[in-house]
Short mmCIF file of C-alpha atoms in Angstrom, two decimals:
data_model
loop_
_atom_site.label_atom_id
_atom_site.label_comp_id
_atom_site.label_asym_id
_atom_site.label_seq_id
_atom_site.Cartn_x
_atom_site.Cartn_y
_atom_site.Cartn_z
CA UNK A 12 -21.16 -18.26 -9.88
CA UNK A 13 -18.95 -15.74 -11.45
CA UNK A 14 -18.57 -13.44 -8.12
CA UNK A 15 -18.14 -16.56 -6.27
CA UNK A 16 -15.28 -17.63 -8.56
CA UNK A 17 -13.65 -13.99 -8.50
CA UNK A 18 -13.86 -14.17 -4.76
CA UNK A 19 -11.94 -17.63 -4.44
CA UNK A 20 -9.87 -16.63 -6.62
CA UNK A 21 -8.56 -13.12 -5.71
CA UNK A 22 -8.44 -14.64 -2.08
CA UNK A 23 -6.37 -17.48 -3.07
CA UNK A 24 -4.14 -15.26 -5.23
CA UNK A 25 -3.63 -12.70 -2.32
CA UNK A 26 -2.50 -15.48 0.13
CA UNK A 27 -0.35 -17.17 -2.62
CA UNK A 28 1.51 -13.79 -3.29
CA UNK A 29 2.14 -12.50 0.29
CA UNK A 30 3.44 -16.15 1.18
CA UNK A 31 6.22 -15.83 -1.78
CA UNK A 32 6.74 -12.12 -1.30
CA UNK A 33 7.33 -12.81 2.56
CA UNK A 34 10.12 -15.25 1.78
CA UNK A 35 12.10 -12.63 0.16
CA UNK A 36 11.38 -9.83 2.64
CA UNK A 37 9.73 -7.75 -0.12
CA UNK A 38 6.04 -8.28 1.25
CA UNK A 39 5.91 -4.40 1.63
CA UNK A 40 6.75 -3.59 -1.98
CA UNK A 41 3.91 -2.34 -4.14
CA UNK A 42 5.53 -3.05 -7.21
CA UNK A 43 6.56 -6.47 -6.61
CA UNK A 44 2.85 -7.15 -5.11
CA UNK A 45 1.13 -5.70 -8.29
CA UNK A 46 3.75 -7.32 -10.82
CA UNK A 47 3.40 -10.85 -8.97
CA UNK A 48 -0.28 -10.45 -8.85
CA UNK A 49 -0.45 -9.59 -12.62
CA UNK A 50 1.42 -12.39 -13.58
CA UNK A 51 -0.18 -15.34 -11.71
CA UNK A 52 -3.81 -13.45 -13.10
CA UNK A 53 -2.24 -14.18 -16.44
CA UNK A 54 -1.24 -17.59 -16.27
CA UNK A 55 -3.96 -18.46 -14.15
CA UNK A 56 -6.23 -17.32 -17.19
CA UNK A 57 -4.15 -18.64 -19.51
CA UNK A 58 -4.58 -22.20 -17.83
CA UNK A 59 -7.71 -22.11 -17.67
CA UNK A 60 -8.23 -21.48 -21.36
CA UNK A 61 -5.90 -23.79 -22.65
CA UNK A 62 -7.25 -26.62 -20.33
CA UNK A 63 -11.15 -25.90 -21.30
CA UNK A 64 -10.21 -24.86 -25.07
CA UNK A 65 -11.81 -21.38 -24.39
CA UNK A 66 -11.33 -18.07 -26.52
CA UNK A 67 -11.65 -14.38 -24.71
CA UNK A 68 -14.88 -14.41 -25.84
CA UNK A 69 -16.01 -17.45 -23.60
CA UNK A 70 -14.48 -15.51 -20.14
CA UNK A 71 -17.03 -12.87 -20.58
CA UNK A 72 -20.97 -13.73 -18.98
CA UNK A 73 -22.97 -14.54 -21.94
CA UNK A 74 -26.32 -12.52 -22.27
CA UNK A 75 -29.03 -14.74 -22.45
CA UNK A 76 -32.65 -14.35 -22.22
CA UNK A 77 -34.45 -15.19 -18.72
CA UNK A 78 -37.35 -17.51 -19.17
CA UNK A 79 -38.15 -16.36 -15.55
CA UNK A 80 -40.04 -13.20 -15.47
CA UNK A 81 -39.27 -11.50 -11.88
CA UNK A 82 -42.61 -10.80 -10.18
CA UNK A 83 -43.18 -7.69 -8.09
CA UNK A 84 -42.52 -9.32 -4.94
CA UNK A 85 -39.33 -10.76 -5.77
CA UNK A 86 -38.28 -7.18 -6.88
CA UNK A 87 -39.31 -5.39 -3.54
CA UNK A 88 -37.30 -8.58 -1.75
CA UNK A 89 -34.21 -8.00 -3.64
CA UNK A 90 -34.28 -4.25 -3.15
CA UNK A 91 -34.73 -5.09 0.58
CA UNK A 92 -31.72 -7.06 0.60
CA UNK A 93 -29.46 -4.60 -1.42
CA UNK A 94 -30.13 -1.64 0.80
CA UNK A 95 -28.65 -3.03 4.16
CA UNK A 96 -25.70 -3.75 2.15
CA UNK A 97 -25.32 -0.06 0.65
CA UNK A 98 -26.05 1.32 4.19
CA UNK A 99 -23.53 -0.72 5.39
CA UNK A 100 -20.97 0.26 2.48
CA UNK A 101 -21.68 3.53 3.26
CA UNK A 102 -20.88 3.21 6.98
CA UNK A 103 -17.85 1.50 6.47
CA UNK A 104 -16.47 3.73 4.04
CA UNK A 105 -16.86 6.93 6.39
CA UNK A 106 -15.85 4.60 9.82
CA UNK A 107 -12.04 3.52 10.19
CA UNK A 108 -11.53 0.62 12.15
CA UNK A 109 -12.60 0.80 15.73
CA UNK A 110 -13.49 -2.19 17.68
CA UNK A 111 -11.07 -4.48 19.93
CA UNK A 112 -10.33 -6.91 18.17
CA UNK A 113 -9.12 -5.23 15.11
CA UNK A 114 -7.08 -2.77 17.14
CA UNK A 115 -5.76 -5.11 19.58
CA UNK A 116 -4.76 -8.37 16.94
CA UNK A 117 -5.75 -7.40 13.44
CA UNK A 118 -4.15 -4.37 12.47
CA UNK A 119 -1.07 -4.47 14.54
CA UNK A 120 0.10 -7.84 12.66
CA UNK A 121 -0.57 -6.10 9.33
CA UNK A 122 1.34 -2.97 10.15
CA UNK A 123 4.33 -4.79 11.73
CA UNK A 124 4.26 -7.11 8.28
CA UNK A 125 4.68 -4.06 6.49
CA UNK A 126 7.18 -2.50 8.49
CA UNK A 127 9.33 -5.69 8.38
CA UNK A 128 8.60 -6.77 4.79
CA UNK A 129 7.62 -10.27 5.87
CA UNK A 130 5.31 -12.83 7.87
CA UNK A 131 8.09 -13.51 10.33
CA UNK A 132 7.70 -13.36 14.08
CA UNK A 133 8.40 -10.34 15.80
CA UNK A 134 8.29 -9.33 19.64
CA UNK A 135 4.15 -9.04 19.73
CA UNK A 136 2.49 -7.69 22.67
CA UNK A 137 0.36 -10.86 22.42
CA UNK A 138 0.44 -14.22 21.33
CA UNK A 139 -2.54 -14.00 19.26
CA UNK A 140 -0.98 -11.46 16.92
CA UNK A 141 1.74 -14.30 16.04
CA UNK A 142 -0.38 -17.59 16.17
CA UNK A 143 -3.77 -16.35 14.56
CA UNK A 144 -4.34 -17.62 11.12
CA UNK A 145 -3.47 -15.29 8.42
CA UNK A 146 -5.75 -15.74 5.29
CA UNK A 147 -8.33 -12.64 6.25
CA UNK A 148 -5.86 -10.53 7.38
CA UNK A 149 -3.40 -10.95 3.88
CA UNK A 150 -6.43 -9.70 2.05
CA UNK A 151 -6.23 -6.51 4.54
CA UNK A 152 -2.70 -6.25 3.91
CA UNK A 153 -3.16 -5.91 0.04
CA UNK A 154 -6.01 -3.48 0.59
CA UNK A 155 -3.73 -1.19 2.55
CA UNK A 156 -0.54 -1.69 0.43
CA UNK A 157 -2.49 -0.88 -2.81
CA UNK A 158 -4.75 1.86 -1.39
CA UNK A 159 -2.80 3.19 1.97
CA UNK A 160 -6.06 3.90 3.64
CA UNK A 161 -7.47 2.03 6.63
CA UNK A 162 -10.88 2.75 5.66
CA UNK A 163 -10.33 0.02 3.24
CA UNK A 164 -10.12 -2.65 5.57
CA UNK A 165 -13.65 -3.28 6.35
CA UNK A 166 -14.22 -4.08 2.50
CA UNK A 167 -12.91 -7.72 3.62
CA UNK A 168 -15.90 -8.07 5.47
CA UNK A 169 -18.45 -6.33 3.65
CA UNK A 170 -17.49 -8.61 0.46
CA UNK A 171 -17.66 -11.59 2.70
CA UNK A 172 -21.11 -10.62 3.77
CA UNK A 173 -22.11 -10.00 -0.01
CA UNK A 174 -20.36 -13.78 -0.87
CA UNK A 175 -22.70 -15.22 1.97
CA UNK A 176 -25.64 -13.83 0.54
CA UNK A 177 -24.95 -15.01 -2.87
CA UNK A 178 -24.15 -18.38 -1.46
CA UNK A 179 -27.52 -18.47 0.38
CA UNK A 180 -29.19 -17.75 -2.36
CA UNK A 181 -27.81 -20.48 -4.53
CA UNK A 182 -27.71 -22.98 -1.70
CA UNK A 183 -31.64 -22.04 -1.63
CA UNK A 184 -31.95 -22.66 -5.08
CA UNK A 185 -29.82 -25.83 -5.59
CA UNK A 186 -32.26 -27.25 -2.87
CA UNK A 187 -35.17 -26.50 -5.14
CA UNK A 188 -36.46 -23.43 -3.42
CA UNK A 189 -38.38 -21.05 -5.10
CA UNK A 190 -37.12 -17.50 -5.89
CA UNK A 191 -38.85 -15.85 -3.48
CA UNK A 192 -37.88 -18.33 -0.78
CA UNK A 193 -34.39 -17.95 -1.65
CA UNK A 194 -34.37 -14.13 -1.32
CA UNK A 195 -36.23 -14.71 1.96
CA UNK A 196 -33.27 -16.60 3.27
CA UNK A 197 -31.03 -13.60 2.37
CA UNK A 198 -33.28 -11.39 4.64
CA UNK A 199 -33.29 -14.01 7.38
CA UNK A 200 -29.26 -13.84 7.04
CA UNK A 201 -29.13 -10.26 6.92
CA UNK A 202 -31.60 -9.88 10.00
CA UNK A 203 -28.78 -11.19 12.21
CA UNK A 204 -27.24 -8.17 14.52
CA UNK A 205 -23.67 -10.11 14.56
CA UNK A 206 -23.69 -10.10 10.90
CA UNK A 207 -24.86 -6.44 10.55
CA UNK A 208 -22.43 -4.95 13.13
CA UNK A 209 -19.26 -7.05 11.52
CA UNK A 210 -20.04 -6.12 8.02
CA UNK A 211 -18.26 -2.50 8.70
CA UNK A 212 -15.35 -3.87 10.79
CA UNK A 213 -11.90 -5.87 9.95
CA UNK A 214 -12.95 -8.83 12.02
CA UNK A 215 -12.63 -12.20 10.19
CA UNK A 216 -15.63 -14.42 11.41
CA UNK A 217 -17.62 -13.17 8.06
CA UNK A 218 -14.91 -14.35 5.83
CA UNK A 219 -15.10 -17.58 7.63
CA UNK A 220 -18.63 -17.59 6.99
CA UNK A 221 -18.45 -16.46 3.63
CA UNK A 222 -15.91 -19.56 2.55
CA UNK A 223 -17.87 -22.20 4.56
CA UNK A 224 -21.04 -20.95 2.64
CA UNK A 225 -19.36 -21.11 -0.76
CA UNK A 226 -18.08 -24.77 0.35
CA UNK A 227 -21.29 -25.96 0.86
CA UNK A 228 -22.77 -24.62 -2.42
CA UNK A 229 -20.33 -26.12 -4.16
CA UNK A 230 -20.58 -29.41 -2.81
CA UNK A 231 -24.37 -29.48 -3.27
CA UNK A 232 -23.79 -28.47 -6.56
CA UNK A 233 -21.10 -30.87 -7.17
CA UNK A 234 -23.23 -33.69 -5.85
CA UNK A 235 -25.98 -32.37 -8.10
CA UNK A 236 -23.89 -31.95 -11.53
CA UNK A 237 -20.93 -33.96 -10.84
CA UNK A 238 -18.66 -31.56 -12.24
CA UNK A 239 -15.24 -32.28 -11.27
CA UNK A 240 -14.18 -28.30 -10.78
CA UNK A 241 -16.88 -27.46 -8.36
CA UNK A 242 -15.50 -30.12 -6.04
CA UNK A 243 -11.73 -28.88 -6.42
CA UNK A 244 -13.16 -25.23 -5.66
CA UNK A 245 -15.34 -26.37 -2.90
CA UNK A 246 -11.91 -28.10 -1.11
CA UNK A 247 -10.17 -24.42 -1.62
CA UNK A 248 -12.79 -22.56 -0.25
CA UNK A 249 -12.73 -25.22 2.84
CA UNK A 250 -8.94 -24.97 2.76
CA UNK A 251 -8.97 -21.08 2.77
CA UNK A 252 -11.87 -21.05 5.63
CA UNK A 253 -9.39 -23.48 8.00
CA UNK A 254 -6.59 -20.65 7.35
CA UNK A 255 -8.88 -17.61 8.55
CA UNK A 256 -10.09 -18.69 11.84
CA UNK A 257 -10.12 -21.73 13.93
CA UNK A 258 -13.79 -21.86 14.21
CA UNK A 259 -13.99 -23.12 10.80
CA UNK A 260 -13.37 -26.21 12.16
CA UNK A 261 -16.64 -26.46 14.33
CA UNK A 262 -18.25 -26.59 10.40
CA UNK A 263 -16.54 -29.73 9.44
CA UNK A 264 -18.89 -32.10 10.97
CA UNK A 265 -21.92 -30.41 9.39
CA UNK A 266 -20.27 -30.55 6.07
CA UNK A 267 -19.07 -34.08 6.48
CA UNK A 268 -22.53 -35.01 7.15
#
């Protein structure tokens, strides 16, 4: 849950910061970006601590003794799930973006945003560079602005597949599946060829998948616990998904059901 919350928070902050800096034409200024990121992170942290009356020690994960012993088969399944992610991370770090969608649409719009310092329209070579949703590309802009390395773009998709795996596991456990069954669900998700091929690219399909998976998990958890923060986070994840790619709208009927 900490990982899912961090993913949602970072994603939301990057979208918010990019929109704010774009209004002043300073989206390409790394110092303003980092300063605003630090300020908003501090304000969010203070707001959470004040609302729930938390101390600094309460924000750290608590070490609790697990009452469930991991059996050998579950350990093997966990290793099998982690190995593809590790391999894909290595491949991504060694491979620059090279697929058509990335080179034709996603990267040009990021470089134009950085060149102009805003998200304003420009004489684009194709309409998709202007009217495509922004949220996933803004994560790439953040990575390139701070890292100045095109090899970092794939991290958006790689973290998305990691979040998807965690969400799949959490959904299975929420539905009362055993630990083994939940781990097998992750392996099934990782066996889809398109998932593996996009995990080291800068396409945005995995980002949509991650957000929809998080939405489903949080909604299931809310129906079970009736905790309002989970409903709020679920709606936030859904709104972010709709701002990543139009295919997110295809998931709305399933979510409503």
